[in-house]
Coordinates of C-alpha atoms in Angstrom, one line a residue:
M1 CA 132.5 40.1 145.6
P2 CA 133.5 39.2 149.3
K3 CA 131.3 36.7 151.2
H4 CA 129.8 37.2 154.6
Q5 CA 131.4 35.1 157.4
N6 CA 128.3 32.9 157.7
D7 CA 128.4 31.9 153.9
R8 CA 131.4 29.7 154.5
L9 CA 129.5 26.4 154.6
Q10 CA 127.3 27.5 151.7
G11 CA 130.4 28.4 149.8
T12 CA 132.0 24.9 150.1
L13 CA 130.6 23.9 146.7
D14 CA 132.6 26.9 145.1
L15 CA 135.7 25.7 146.9
L16 CA 135.2 22.1 145.6
I17 CA 134.4 23.1 142.1
L18 CA 137.5 25.5 141.8
K19 CA 139.8 22.8 143.3
V20 CA 138.6 20.1 141.0
L21 CA 139.0 22.3 138.0
A22 CA 142.4 23.7 139.1
R23 CA 143.8 20.1 139.4
S24 CA 142.0 18.5 136.5
G25 CA 141.8 21.3 133.8
P26 CA 138.7 21.6 131.5
L27 CA 135.8 19.4 132.6
H28 CA 132.0 19.5 131.9
G29 CA 129.5 19.7 134.7
Y30 CA 128.8 16.0 135.0
A31 CA 132.5 15.2 135.2
I32 CA 133.0 17.9 137.9
A33 CA 130.3 16.3 140.0
Q34 CA 131.8 12.8 139.4
R35 CA 135.3 14.0 140.5
I36 CA 133.8 15.6 143.7
Q37 CA 132.0 12.3 144.5
Q38 CA 135.1 10.2 143.8
A39 CA 137.4 12.5 145.8
T40 CA 135.2 12.3 148.8
D41 CA 134.8 8.4 148.6
E42 CA 131.2 8.8 147.5
F43 CA 130.3 11.0 150.6
L44 CA 129.4 14.1 148.7
R45 CA 126.9 13.9 145.8
I46 CA 126.4 17.2 144.0
E47 CA 123.0 17.4 142.5
E48 CA 122.3 19.2 139.2
G49 CA 120.1 21.7 140.9
S50 CA 123.0 22.9 143.0
L51 CA 125.8 22.3 140.4
Y52 CA 124.6 24.2 137.5
P53 CA 123.5 27.4 139.1
A54 CA 126.8 27.5 140.9
L55 CA 128.8 27.0 137.6
H56 CA 126.6 29.8 136.1
R57 CA 127.2 32.1 139.0
M58 CA 130.9 31.4 139.0
T59 CA 131.2 32.1 135.2
T60 CA 129.2 35.3 135.8
N61 CA 131.7 36.2 138.5
K62 CA 134.5 35.6 136.0
W63 CA 136.0 32.7 138.2
L64 CA 135.4 30.3 135.4
N65 CA 135.5 30.3 131.6
A66 CA 133.0 28.1 129.7
K67 CA 133.4 26.8 126.2
W68 CA 131.3 24.4 124.2
G69 CA 133.0 21.1 123.4
T70 CA 132.3 17.4 122.9
T71 CA 132.4 14.9 125.6
E72 CA 134.1 11.5 125.4
T73 CA 130.6 10.1 124.7
N74 CA 130.3 12.5 121.8
R75 CA 127.7 14.8 123.4
K76 CA 127.8 18.6 123.3
A77 CA 128.7 20.1 126.7
R78 CA 130.1 23.2 128.3
F79 CA 133.6 22.7 129.6
Y80 CA 134.8 24.9 132.4
T81 CA 138.3 26.2 133.2
V82 CA 139.5 28.3 136.1
T83 CA 140.4 31.9 135.3
P84 CA 143.2 33.8 137.0
V85 CA 140.4 35.7 139.1
G86 CA 139.2 32.1 139.9
Q87 CA 142.6 31.0 141.0
R88 CA 142.7 33.9 143.5
Q89 CA 139.2 33.1 144.6
L90 CA 140.3 29.5 145.1
Q91 CA 143.1 30.8 147.5
E92 CA 140.7 32.8 149.4
E93 CA 138.2 30.0 149.7
E94 CA 140.9 27.6 150.8
Q95 CA 142.0 30.0 153.5
R96 CA 138.4 30.6 154.7
W97 CA 137.9 26.8 154.9
T98 CA 141.2 26.4 156.9
D99 CA 140.0 29.2 159.3
L100 CA 136.6 27.6 159.6
V101 CA 138.0 24.1 160.4
S102 CA 140.4 25.7 162.9
A103 CA 137.6 27.6 164.6
V104 CA 135.4 24.6 164.8
S105 CA 138.0 22.4 166.1
K106 CA 138.8 24.9 168.9
A107 CA 135.1 25.1 169.7
L108 CA 134.9 21.3 169.9
Q109 CA 137.9 21.1 172.3
F110 CA 136.4 23.9 174.4
A111 CA 132.9 22.3 174.7

């Protein structure tokens, strides 16, 4: 489902989740949040109230597959992987992000 142009900043979480999973392979929700936090030098902290609804929505949209498994601490958790549809969505999200950064840079130089 295409996103409205103004949804770009709100869609950043989708981009981050897709990128982390594309690079890392199957991860559970807590590990995804940790990877994002580590990758951003602790700048971004993804709260459960944002992460799990996003994972559910992305699974519903067929961008992610979810399977039950056991964590390294022997807990039951859902592990997420990127689907082929999710790979295409990742490419679209990366392009949208690049376009947004370019446009904001132009606006900042102009102002």
